[in-house]
Amino acid sequence: MTTLAPPPAPAAPEGRHRAVTRPGSRLGRLFTGAPDDPRWARPALWAVLVLATALYAWNITSLTGNSFYDAAVYSGTRSWKAFFFGALDAGSFITVDKPPFALWVMGLSARVFGYGNWQLALPTVAVGTGSVALLYRMVKRDFGAAAGVIAALALTLTPITVAIDRDTNPDPVLVFLMLLGAAALMRAVRTGRLLPLVWSGVAIGFAFNTKMMQAYLVLPVFLLVYLWAARLPLGRRVRNLAVATVALLVSSAWWMVVVDLIPASSRPYIGGSTDNTVWDLVIGYNGFGRILGASSSVGSQGNGASFGGSSGLYRMFNEIMGGQISWLIPFAVIALVGGLVLCGRAPRTDARRAGLLLWGGWFVLHYLTFALAEGTFHPYYVTAMAPGIAALAGAGGVLLHRALREGSAVRWAWVLPLAVAATTLWAVVLLRRVSGEGTGYTVAAVVAGVAGTAAVAGLLAGRLLGRRRLLGVAAVAAVVALLAGPTAYSLSAATTTSANGTNPTAGPSTGGGMGGAGGMGGGQRPGGAESDGRSARQPPAAGGPGGTESDEDAQAGAGAGAAGLGGGGDTQVSSGMVTYLKKHQDGATWLVAVATDQTAAQLILESGQPVISMGGWSGSDEAMTLAKLKSLVAAGKLHYLVISGGGQGTGTEISTWVKQHGTAVSAYSGLYRLNASDAG
C-alpha cells in the first residue's frame, strides 16, 4: 500500500493560544498567508478571487436577473409585510413559491443602496465569491495549498455557477449556506466540540429557508462523516448529533410555523401550495414533486424535460447539461476512488479521508438526485453539485500527483495520466458539439487537446525519468487542459447581459434548455410613479354589466409599443395598458389582477405598483376565489382584471362572473373594469 506524507499541519491546534505576533501581523497574513504556506499560495488565492468577482460582476449594472424574484424583492422594499412573507406583490396577495431568506438578503441590499440592477446582483456576487474563498479554506486545511487553489479555480470556472451567480435566483445563497454548514461540520469533526456542529445545523436550517428540501441533500453525508470521523466516543457523537438536529429543526421550521399559525385572512396565499400552507409547499411542490414528478402539489405538473433533458444517469452529460457541469466529473470520480484507496488503513479520524467522504458524498448525492429527478428540473440547480466536484478535483488531484511522484507501486504511475486523458477527451467531445458556435470554443478545444496530450506525456515521462520538475510542469498543463473548456463557457456567461433570468445557462444556446445568450431577459426595473399632469384622475365612463368602456386615454395607449409582457391567451399586456391602468387606478391597492406570476411580476416591475397573481406560477393555484374577488372589488381595493383567452388560471366561475358583471375596456382585449356596485 502506498503511503503519503501527512497534510500540512494547521498553524495552531484548536483551542490553544498561538504564539504572540507583532502588531498588524494578522492583517498582513490576510495578504501573505500563514507562515507555513508556500509563498505563492495567498497571491494565487487572491488572483482566483479577483477572477471570480470579475466573472460574476462583469457589467453588473446591466444584469436583469429573474423578474419573478426581482418583483418580490421590489415589493419587499415597499412593504415590510411583503418582505417577511416573501410576497410577490406589495399588497401581499400571494407569495413566491420559495421561502424568503434569499429575498431578504437581496431586499436588505435594495433597502440600503436603493433598488436597481447592481443592488440586487451584489449579494449573489458576494456569496458566489465567498463560496470560492470558503471552499479554498476547507480543501487547503486538509490537502494543502495547491489542492485549495485548484478547487477554488475549478469552482470559479464552473459554467453554470458563473451563470447563476449573475442572476437573482436563490441558488448562490443556498450554496454558500451549505458550504458554511460543511465548514462547521468539519471543525466539529476535528475538534470534537459541540458548538460547531450546532452551527452546522443552523446554517443548513437557513439554507432550508432559502430553497427548502434541496438544502437537506447534504444531511446524509454530514451524518455519516461525523459518526465515522469525529474525535469522540460513539455515545457522545450520537448525543451531539441529537442536539444539532434540534438546532437544525428549529432554524428550519421557525418561519414555516409562524406563517402557518397566522390566519389565512391575515397573510398572503402560499404560492405553489394546494392548501395555502407552507408545509404543503415543503413536501409537495418543493419536495417530492421535484423528485417524483407528481404529488398533491399543483406545481409538480410535468417532468421538466424541456429544461434539463430526460431523467436518467446520463442527464448530466446530455447536450443541455454537459457544458454546464460535466467537464470535471470523470476526473472527480477517478480522484475520489483513488484518494480513498490511498488513505488505506488510516485511523478512523483521518482528516483526509473524512474530507474525501464529505466531498464525494456531496457529489454523489447531488448527482443521483438531479439525474433521476422526474419533476421540474432547471440546469442551474446543479450549481449545488459544483463544490463537491471542484473539491474532489483539487484534493484528489493532489493526492494522485503525490502518489505518482512518491509512490512505489507501478499502478499509481497510470492513475493520474488516465484521469487527465479521460477528462480531456470528454472536454474535446463537449467542445466539438458547439464547434460552430464561435471561435472561442474551437480555440478551447485545441488548447484542451494539446495541453492534455502534453500533460499525459509529461506525467508518464516524469515518473519514468524521475524528473520532479517535469512532473510539476505536466501538472500545470493538466490544469490548463481540464479548465480550457469551462473557461470558454464561463466567459460566454460573464459577457452577456441577455441571459435568461428564469433559466440561466452558460455557453451557446441549447434549444431544450432555453439557455445561453438566446434566452428571455428579466423584466425592467420599476420606473417609479408616473404623473399624467392632471390634478385629479377622472374615472372611466360607467357602463352596465357586459358593456363596453371607451376612453380617449385607452385609445391613445392602445398603440403604444408592447413591453413584452405576455398576458396569456389572446391578451397583450402592453406599456400602453400599464399607463392606462395607472391613470385609472382610482386609489385601489392593486393595479390589476392577472392569471400568473410571470405576468404579474413583469407588470410590477413595469409599473411599480402591486399586481395580483390569481393563479401562482403555473396559473393553477387557487389563490383567488370568487368570494375573495367580490370582497376586494366591494372594498375598492381592485378595479381591473385580465381574463385571458381560455380563462386559464382564473377559473371558469371567476371568468364567467367578470364577463357578466364587469365592463370591458375595448382598447385592450381581455381587460375588464369592476366597480364596487358590480360586487353587490
XYZ file of C-alpha atoms in Angstrom:
680
model
C 0.000 0.000 0.000
C 1.377 3.377 -0.995
C 1.752 5.773 1.906
C 1.567 9.508 1.578
C 3.033 12.287 3.638
C 0.562 13.784 6.103
C -1.173 17.008 5.110
C 0.259 20.309 6.323
C -0.482 20.893 9.976
C -2.641 23.855 10.910
C -0.936 26.929 12.305
C -2.133 26.056 15.801
C -4.396 23.349 17.258
C -7.981 24.240 18.008
C -8.488 25.666 21.463
C -4.821 26.630 22.045
C -3.241 30.052 22.031
C -0.998 30.903 19.136
C 2.352 32.463 19.696
C 2.367 36.209 20.294
C 2.668 38.036 16.993
C 3.754 41.514 16.069
C 1.017 44.186 15.826
C -0.561 44.094 12.416
C 0.867 40.678 11.535
C -2.563 39.039 11.393
C -3.710 41.679 8.960
C -0.561 41.037 6.961
C -1.325 37.325 6.786
C -4.594 38.228 5.083
C -2.444 39.095 2.080
C 0.607 36.872 2.597
C -0.957 33.759 4.130
C 0.044 31.694 7.149
C 3.789 31.375 7.910
C 3.852 27.725 6.803
C 2.044 28.387 3.497
C 4.007 28.411 0.249
C 4.841 31.980 -0.750
C 2.739 31.672 -3.892
C -0.398 30.380 -2.112
C -2.021 33.600 -0.931
C -1.292 35.591 -4.114
C -2.770 32.677 -6.085
C -5.895 32.720 -3.904
C -6.335 36.463 -4.370
C -5.936 36.043 -8.119
C -8.692 33.414 -8.120
C -10.975 35.615 -6.007
C -10.413 38.578 -8.309
C -11.215 36.337 -11.283
C -14.391 35.084 -9.593
C -15.528 38.598 -8.769
C -14.814 39.772 -12.308
C -16.760 36.895 -13.880
C -19.735 37.213 -11.567
C -19.900 41.027 -11.526
C -18.930 41.943 -15.091
C -21.269 44.666 -16.374
C -23.224 44.322 -13.140
C -25.255 47.468 -13.738
C -26.897 45.837 -16.772
C -27.766 42.474 -15.233
C -31.532 41.928 -15.330
C -31.919 38.737 -13.308
C -35.094 36.741 -12.716
C -38.081 39.095 -12.935
C -40.111 36.780 -10.671
C -37.747 37.215 -7.707
C -36.883 40.797 -8.690
C -40.537 41.759 -8.348
C -40.769 40.106 -4.935
C -37.655 41.954 -3.770
C -39.102 45.223 -5.042
C -42.379 44.540 -3.250
C -40.419 43.846 -0.066
C -38.846 47.285 -0.298
C -42.343 48.799 -0.372
C -43.837 46.766 2.468
C -42.288 45.043 5.491
C -45.211 42.620 5.483
C -44.411 41.600 1.912
C -40.733 41.425 2.927
C -41.392 38.975 5.770
C -43.707 36.683 3.823
C -41.778 36.818 0.547
C -44.872 38.126 -1.220
C -44.781 38.727 -4.950
C -46.725 41.983 -4.597
C -46.547 44.800 -2.068
C -50.229 44.219 -1.273
C -49.281 40.715 -0.057
C -51.873 38.761 -2.030
C -49.630 35.754 -2.842
C -46.091 34.645 -2.005
C -43.425 33.329 -4.334
C -43.048 29.555 -4.320
C -39.862 29.573 -2.198
C -39.090 30.617 1.374
C -37.846 34.185 1.651
C -34.283 34.126 3.052
C -32.568 34.896 -0.277
C -35.191 37.589 -0.912
C -34.361 39.069 2.487
C -30.675 39.250 1.593
C -31.364 40.990 -1.723
C -34.098 43.097 -0.161
C -31.803 44.466 2.526
C -29.284 45.377 -0.157
C -32.035 47.181 -2.078
C -33.225 48.998 1.036
C -29.700 50.167 1.890
C -28.421 51.049 -1.585
C -31.685 51.599 -3.456
C -33.475 49.308 -5.866
C -31.665 48.602 -9.144
C -29.682 46.118 -11.192
C -26.409 46.117 -9.298
C -28.067 46.383 -5.904
C -29.893 43.093 -6.481
C -26.894 41.399 -8.098
C -24.448 42.488 -5.397
C -25.462 39.846 -2.790
C -25.283 36.969 -5.279
C -21.863 38.125 -6.476
C -20.705 38.419 -2.872
C -21.882 34.968 -1.800
C -20.568 33.445 -5.035
C -17.081 34.797 -4.370
C -17.470 33.902 -0.699
C -18.204 30.287 -1.662
C -14.937 30.176 -3.627
C -12.968 31.513 -0.645
C -14.684 29.119 1.756
C -14.010 26.100 -0.453
C -10.335 27.087 -0.711
C -10.032 27.278 3.061
C -11.697 23.903 3.627
C -9.712 21.999 0.997
C -6.408 23.693 1.879
C -6.711 22.755 5.534
C -6.731 19.016 4.839
C -4.952 18.694 1.494
C -2.620 21.677 1.197
C -2.498 24.990 -0.628
C -2.171 23.555 -4.134
C -5.340 21.499 -3.677
C -7.148 24.539 -2.281
C -6.200 26.769 -5.201
C -7.194 24.147 -7.782
C -10.549 23.565 -6.059
C -11.239 27.306 -5.842
C -10.333 27.807 -9.506
C -12.480 24.861 -10.601
C -15.496 26.225 -8.712
C -14.912 29.724 -10.083
C -14.899 28.442 -13.668
C -17.851 26.061 -13.408
C -20.038 27.447 -16.224
C -23.422 27.049 -14.566
C -22.052 28.657 -11.404
C -20.958 31.725 -13.364
C -24.389 31.932 -14.979
C -26.368 31.628 -11.742
C -24.081 33.920 -9.728
C -25.000 36.647 -12.225
C -28.695 36.070 -11.592
C -31.166 36.735 -8.799
C -32.275 33.149 -8.230
C -31.732 31.900 -4.640
C -29.197 29.186 -5.524
C -25.972 31.165 -4.858
C -27.186 31.898 -1.322
C -28.144 28.227 -0.918
C -24.668 27.017 -1.936
C -22.916 29.464 0.373
C -25.019 28.393 3.369
C -24.432 24.717 2.600
C -20.677 25.356 2.486
C -20.878 27.200 5.809
C -22.607 24.132 7.217
C -19.899 21.855 5.816
C -17.116 24.031 7.240
C -18.702 23.973 10.690
C -19.221 20.221 10.444
C -15.556 19.583 9.639
C -14.480 21.764 12.560
C -16.716 19.672 14.800
C -15.167 16.501 13.354
C -11.614 17.729 14.005
C -12.156 19.188 17.467
C -14.939 17.082 18.947
C -16.674 20.265 20.122
C -20.456 20.512 20.106
C -20.905 24.179 19.196
C -19.540 23.931 15.618
C -21.917 21.037 14.980
C -24.824 23.143 16.252
C -23.798 25.988 13.937
C -23.672 23.498 11.075
C -27.303 22.622 11.749
C -28.249 26.297 11.922
C -26.552 27.011 8.577
C -28.464 24.191 6.881
C -31.642 25.456 8.529
C -31.145 28.854 6.910
C -30.406 27.038 3.651
C -33.779 25.303 4.072
C -35.377 28.737 4.356
C -33.694 29.566 1.071
C -34.769 26.600 -1.058
C -36.431 24.101 1.260
C -35.738 20.385 0.738
C -32.790 20.870 -1.604
C -30.787 22.101 1.383
C -31.213 18.714 3.055
C -29.455 16.766 0.292
C -26.155 17.041 2.166
C -27.531 15.870 5.515
C -26.980 12.103 4.989
C -23.308 12.625 4.190
C -22.913 15.107 7.073
C -24.339 12.467 9.409
C -22.100 9.667 8.161
C -18.914 11.759 8.170
C -19.486 12.920 11.727
C -20.413 9.483 13.014
C -17.364 7.957 11.344
C -14.612 10.505 11.839
C -15.363 12.769 14.833
C -12.776 12.628 17.630
C -15.232 11.462 20.268
C -16.594 8.194 21.696
C -19.640 6.896 19.828
C -22.073 7.799 22.616
C -21.021 11.447 22.632
C -21.159 11.575 18.835
C -24.764 10.399 18.910
C -25.641 12.854 21.685
C -24.067 15.767 19.820
C -25.934 14.836 16.659
C -29.211 14.829 18.586
C -28.539 18.338 19.899
C -27.526 19.566 16.428
C -30.698 18.042 14.988
C -32.776 20.166 17.350
C -30.881 23.257 16.160
C -31.472 22.188 12.552
C -35.208 21.717 13.048
C -35.697 24.991 14.910
C -33.739 27.035 12.363
C -35.551 25.279 9.516
C -39.114 25.369 10.789
C -39.496 28.674 12.604
C -40.654 30.693 9.584
C -42.936 27.911 8.371
C -44.551 27.514 11.786
C -45.067 31.257 12.237
C -46.622 31.648 8.797
C -48.898 28.627 9.084
C -50.128 29.779 12.508
C -51.218 33.158 11.137
C -54.858 33.067 9.944
C -55.103 32.815 6.170
C -57.149 36.022 6.069
C -54.233 37.957 7.589
C -51.443 36.772 5.315
C -50.750 36.098 1.628
C -51.719 32.883 -0.085
C -48.738 30.479 -0.106
C -47.805 30.266 -3.783
C -47.266 26.741 -5.113
C -49.266 25.052 -2.345
C -52.568 23.248 -2.696
C -53.963 24.097 0.733
C -52.421 27.522 1.466
C -49.806 26.171 3.905
C -46.020 26.257 3.849
C -45.960 22.619 4.963
C -47.693 21.533 1.760
C -45.141 23.554 -0.220
C -42.307 21.755 1.586
C -43.476 18.204 0.947
C -45.199 18.845 -2.391
C -44.001 21.370 -4.915
C -40.556 21.865 -3.370
C -40.251 18.321 -2.054
C -41.404 15.047 -3.515
C -42.912 16.788 -6.527
C -39.386 17.680 -7.703
C -38.176 14.109 -7.369
C -41.172 12.032 -8.380
C -42.790 14.406 -10.853
C -46.196 14.010 -9.225
C -47.628 14.796 -5.828
C -50.560 16.524 -4.290
C -48.998 19.823 -5.305
C -50.307 21.545 -8.403
C -46.836 22.857 -9.067
C -45.391 19.438 -9.734
C -47.054 19.047 -13.098
C -44.764 17.969 -15.949
C -41.353 16.320 -15.886
C -39.258 19.362 -16.746
C -37.550 17.598 -19.655
C -37.660 20.786 -21.732
C -35.256 22.426 -19.285
C -32.638 19.787 -18.492
C -33.409 16.804 -20.674
C -34.955 13.458 -19.800
C -34.189 11.961 -16.410
C -31.601 9.201 -16.213
C -27.985 8.632 -15.204
C -26.802 10.229 -18.466
C -28.657 13.504 -17.871
C -25.561 15.396 -16.663
C -23.789 14.544 -19.936
C -26.533 15.328 -22.434
C -26.416 18.231 -24.877
C -28.199 20.571 -22.472
C -26.366 19.760 -19.241
C -22.962 18.581 -20.455
C -21.460 22.018 -20.989
C -22.894 23.330 -17.737
C -21.446 20.912 -15.173
C -19.922 17.704 -16.555
C -16.405 18.875 -17.528
C -14.594 17.578 -14.442
C -16.887 14.701 -13.481
C -14.629 11.972 -14.987
C -11.637 13.374 -13.126
C -13.609 13.774 -9.879
C -14.790 10.146 -9.926
C -11.299 8.744 -10.532
C -9.803 11.113 -7.954
C -12.383 10.088 -5.345
C -11.770 6.367 -5.768
C -8.003 6.781 -5.971
C -7.908 9.104 -2.967
C -9.901 6.710 -0.776
C -7.606 3.830 -1.759
C -4.557 5.930 -0.943
C -5.933 6.658 2.519
C -5.755 2.893 3.085
C -5.779 1.906 6.721
C -5.510 5.399 8.097
C -7.037 5.979 11.555
C -10.785 6.450 11.801
C -10.322 10.155 12.443
C -8.011 10.747 9.449
C -8.816 14.256 8.150
C -8.067 13.496 4.502
C -10.398 10.528 4.343
C -13.112 12.485 6.146
C -12.699 15.261 3.581
C -12.917 12.832 0.673
C -16.029 11.241 2.163
C -17.625 14.656 2.619
C -16.955 15.902 -0.911
C -17.532 12.519 -2.519
C -20.859 12.105 -0.739
C -21.805 15.703 -1.609
C -21.147 14.990 -5.294
C -22.780 11.551 -5.456
C -25.990 12.519 -3.621
C -26.489 15.597 -5.767
C -25.678 13.730 -8.951
C -28.166 10.928 -8.324
C -30.898 13.319 -7.171
C -30.589 15.669 -10.132
C -30.022 12.957 -12.719
C -33.003 10.844 -11.684
C -35.438 13.616 -10.716
C -38.627 13.394 -12.763
C -40.165 16.638 -11.541
C -39.459 20.174 -12.665
C -35.720 20.484 -13.282
C -33.670 23.514 -14.305
C -29.977 23.300 -15.275
C -28.980 25.904 -12.708
C -29.963 23.552 -9.861
C -26.686 21.681 -10.407
C -24.614 24.623 -9.214
C -25.110 22.976 -5.799
C -23.128 19.986 -7.101
C -20.165 22.135 -8.191
C -18.391 22.422 -4.787
C -18.175 18.641 -4.499
C -16.730 18.246 -7.996
C -14.283 21.128 -7.523
C -13.096 19.882 -4.127
C -12.508 16.375 -5.479
C -10.593 17.793 -8.442
C -8.299 19.736 -6.112
C -7.915 17.301 -3.237
C -7.956 14.085 -5.255
C -5.746 15.537 -7.960
C -3.045 16.489 -5.452
C -3.231 13.066 -3.769
C -2.864 11.292 -7.124
C 0.006 13.568 -8.151
C 1.797 12.859 -4.878
C 1.271 9.125 -5.352
C 2.628 9.370 -8.881
C 5.689 11.259 -7.654
C 6.437 9.369 -4.437
C 4.605 6.043 -4.572
C 6.451 2.808 -5.198
C 3.551 0.873 -6.738
C 3.619 0.876 -10.553
C -0.153 1.222 -10.813
C -0.031 4.771 -9.480
C 2.041 5.783 -12.472
C -1.093 5.351 -14.600
C -3.987 6.626 -12.486
C -3.417 10.387 -12.779
C -2.498 10.257 -16.501
C -5.629 8.157 -17.092
C -7.803 10.668 -15.243
C -6.327 13.570 -17.226
C -6.675 11.736 -20.544
C -10.308 10.704 -19.949
C -11.346 14.167 -18.793
C -9.528 15.902 -21.648
C -11.177 13.597 -24.165
C -14.602 14.406 -22.724
C -13.839 18.123 -22.849
C -12.968 17.855 -26.539
C -16.237 15.978 -27.160
C -18.215 18.730 -25.433
C -16.432 21.469 -27.352
C -16.897 19.720 -30.692
C -20.647 19.713 -30.016
C -20.561 23.513 -30.250
C -17.635 23.979 -32.625
C -19.779 26.055 -34.977
C -20.954 28.447 -32.265
C -17.862 30.638 -32.111
C -14.102 30.767 -32.477
C -13.602 30.665 -28.705
C -14.922 27.126 -28.443
C -12.714 25.922 -31.277
C -9.663 27.525 -29.653
C -10.600 25.940 -26.327
C -10.814 22.513 -27.972
C -7.337 22.938 -29.454
C -5.901 24.163 -26.149
C -7.509 21.299 -24.236
C -6.271 18.703 -26.705
C -2.705 19.998 -26.905
C -2.344 20.698 -23.179
C -3.940 17.369 -22.270
C -1.596 15.432 -24.548
C 1.406 17.293 -23.142
C 0.222 16.693 -19.592
C -0.224 12.945 -20.026
C 3.149 12.606 -21.779
C 4.857 14.767 -19.153
C 3.381 12.837 -16.241
C 4.449 9.486 -17.655
C 7.897 10.707 -18.685
C 8.458 12.500 -15.408
C 7.645 9.355 -13.447
C 9.794 7.156 -15.694
C 12.770 9.529 -15.627
C 12.337 10.652 -12.042
C 12.150 14.340 -13.026
C 10.100 16.170 -10.420
C 10.245 19.474 -12.262
C 8.780 17.811 -15.341
C 6.004 16.386 -13.176
C 5.250 19.886 -11.902
C 5.099 21.348 -15.395
C 2.889 18.462 -16.520
C 0.533 19.122 -13.609
C 0.145 22.750 -14.693
C -0.546 21.578 -18.251
C -3.208 19.224 -16.877
C -4.958 22.099 -15.090
C -4.942 24.102 -18.333
C -6.339 21.157 -20.288
C -9.131 20.460 -17.818
C -10.232 24.082 -17.422
C -9.950 25.336 -21.020
C -13.494 24.259 -21.911
C -15.166 25.555 -18.732
C -13.313 28.842 -19.206
C -14.778 29.326 -22.693
C -18.294 28.673 -21.414
C -17.780 30.867 -18.346
C -16.526 33.803 -20.396
C -19.630 33.495 -22.553
C -21.849 33.622 -19.463
C -19.940 36.564 -17.998
C -20.023 38.744 -21.091
C -23.704 38.584 -21.943
C -26.439 40.616 -20.259
C -29.259 38.970 -22.192
C -29.209 35.774 -20.147
C -32.482 34.040 -19.393
C -33.232 35.188 -15.871
C -35.736 32.388 -15.317
C -33.476 29.614 -16.619
C -29.892 30.918 -16.882
C -27.244 28.781 -18.572
C -23.739 29.345 -19.855
C -22.280 28.909 -23.324
C -24.134 28.521 -26.614
C -27.911 28.452 -26.621
C -29.310 24.932 -26.286
C -32.865 24.748 -27.542
C -34.150 22.346 -24.909
C -32.530 24.281 -22.102
C -33.693 27.702 -23.234
C -30.276 28.945 -22.208
C -27.257 30.938 -23.157
C -27.427 34.281 -24.834
C -30.620 33.455 -26.635
C -32.865 33.361 -23.602
C -35.501 35.754 -22.421
C -34.463 38.691 -20.330
C -35.871 39.628 -16.995
C -38.380 42.369 -16.532
C -37.416 46.024 -16.487
C -36.915 47.764 -13.155
C -39.705 49.948 -11.804
C -39.507 53.401 -13.218
C -41.313 54.945 -10.283
C -44.689 56.585 -10.218
C -45.802 58.400 -13.318
C -47.680 61.661 -13.432
C -50.268 62.337 -16.075
C -50.089 66.089 -15.484
C -53.594 66.315 -14.039
C -54.563 67.395 -10.550
C -57.125 64.618 -10.323
C -57.771 61.443 -12.252
C -61.075 61.043 -13.945
C -62.765 57.636 -13.614
C -63.669 55.823 -16.828
C -67.178 56.091 -18.120
C -69.585 53.837 -16.334
C -71.225 51.018 -18.184
C -73.634 48.266 -17.438
C -72.728 44.637 -16.974
C -71.097 43.238 -20.056
C -70.945 46.691 -21.600
C -68.038 48.320 -23.412
C -65.989 51.146 -21.958
C -64.463 53.704 -24.283
C -61.904 56.288 -23.236
C -59.611 58.570 -25.171
C -56.699 57.661 -22.920
C -57.248 53.981 -23.631
C -57.366 54.623 -27.345
C -54.169 56.642 -27.163
C -52.412 53.950 -25.163
C -53.525 51.090 -27.373
C -50.938 51.943 -29.972
C -48.046 52.060 -27.501
C -45.271 49.587 -28.055
C -45.620 46.282 -26.252
C -43.252 45.734 -23.366
C -43.001 42.003 -23.908
C -45.435 41.355 -21.105
C -47.420 38.311 -22.043
C -50.888 38.174 -20.631
C -51.723 34.664 -21.725
C -54.192 33.591 -24.359
C -55.039 36.397 -26.759
C -54.366 39.154 -24.219
C -51.475 41.523 -24.937
C -50.325 43.335 -21.818
C -48.559 46.377 -23.184
C -46.892 49.517 -21.912
C -49.994 51.350 -23.059
C -52.170 49.199 -20.852
C -49.869 49.887 -17.889
C -50.177 53.627 -18.463
C -53.942 53.344 -18.721
C -54.243 51.240 -15.559
C -52.124 53.635 -13.518
C -54.172 56.602 -14.738
C -57.414 54.914 -13.701
C -56.292 53.034 -10.580
C -58.566 55.292 -8.507
C -56.959 54.541 -5.150
C -57.147 50.754 -5.456
C -54.492 48.726 -3.616
C -53.791 46.593 -6.662
C -53.288 47.897 -10.171
C -54.810 44.816 -11.832
C -55.295 41.080 -11.334
C -53.783 38.677 -13.888
C -53.559 34.937 -14.284
C -49.939 34.040 -13.459
C -46.866 35.072 -11.506
C -44.818 35.745 -14.644
C -47.241 38.343 -15.963
C -47.792 39.854 -12.530
C -44.056 40.124 -11.849
C -43.327 41.909 -15.107
C -46.258 44.283 -14.550
C -44.975 45.068 -11.048
C -41.534 45.889 -12.456
C -43.046 47.918 -15.280
C -45.485 49.907 -13.159
C -44.007 49.932 -9.670
C -47.500 49.073 -8.350
C -48.896 45.942 -6.643
C -50.411 43.424 -9.083
C -52.378 40.307 -8.142
C -51.360 36.909 -9.482
C -54.550 34.887 -9.214
C -53.084 31.506 -10.158
C -49.471 31.476 -8.997
C -46.582 30.337 -11.166
C -48.449 27.790 -13.276
C -51.807 29.552 -13.172
C -53.274 26.615 -11.230
C -53.015 27.903 -7.653
C -56.380 28.524 -6.033
C -55.261 31.846 -4.593
C -58.260 33.760 -5.940
C -61.819 32.679 -5.294
C -64.989 34.363 -6.467
C -65.860 35.330 -2.905
C -62.429 36.887 -2.384
C -62.659 38.742 -5.690
C -66.077 40.194 -4.804
C -64.736 41.278 -1.421
C -61.758 43.099 -2.957
C -63.932 44.798 -5.556
C -66.564 45.818 -2.994
C -63.861 47.360 -0.792
C -62.417 49.327 -3.712
C -59.087 47.519 -3.459
C -59.226 46.158 -7.024
C -60.853 47.591 -10.142
C -59.249 45.802 -13.093
C -58.834 42.183 -14.052
C -57.385 40.491 -17.130
C -59.191 37.428 -18.457
C -57.004 35.507 -20.906
C -58.447 33.744 -23.934
C -59.241 30.480 -22.194
C -59.647 31.847 -18.708
C -56.548 29.887 -17.659
C -55.622 30.380 -14.023
C -58.680 32.482 -13.208
C -61.239 29.691 -13.038
C -64.360 29.320 -15.134
C -66.560 30.680 -12.340
C -64.496 33.851 -11.986
C -64.180 34.356 -15.733
C -67.910 33.980 -16.227
C -68.764 36.364 -13.394
C -66.304 39.028 -14.559
C -67.602 38.911 -18.125
C -71.199 39.187 -16.897
C -70.689 41.988 -14.369
C -67.533 43.797 -15.468
C -67.116 46.498 -18.103
C -64.813 45.527 -20.965
C -62.139 48.051 -21.917
C -62.393 47.962 -25.686
C -58.830 49.111 -26.322
C -57.328 46.095 -24.524
C -58.582 42.615 -25.208
C -59.370 40.724 -22.018
C -59.245 43.752 -19.681
C -62.332 44.400 -17.526
C -63.253 47.191 -15.122
C -65.064 46.269 -11.908
C -66.708 48.807 -9.597
C -67.981 48.326 -6.069
C -71.555 48.262 -7.356
C -70.704 45.256 -9.551
C -69.988 43.144 -6.453
C -73.331 43.898 -4.833
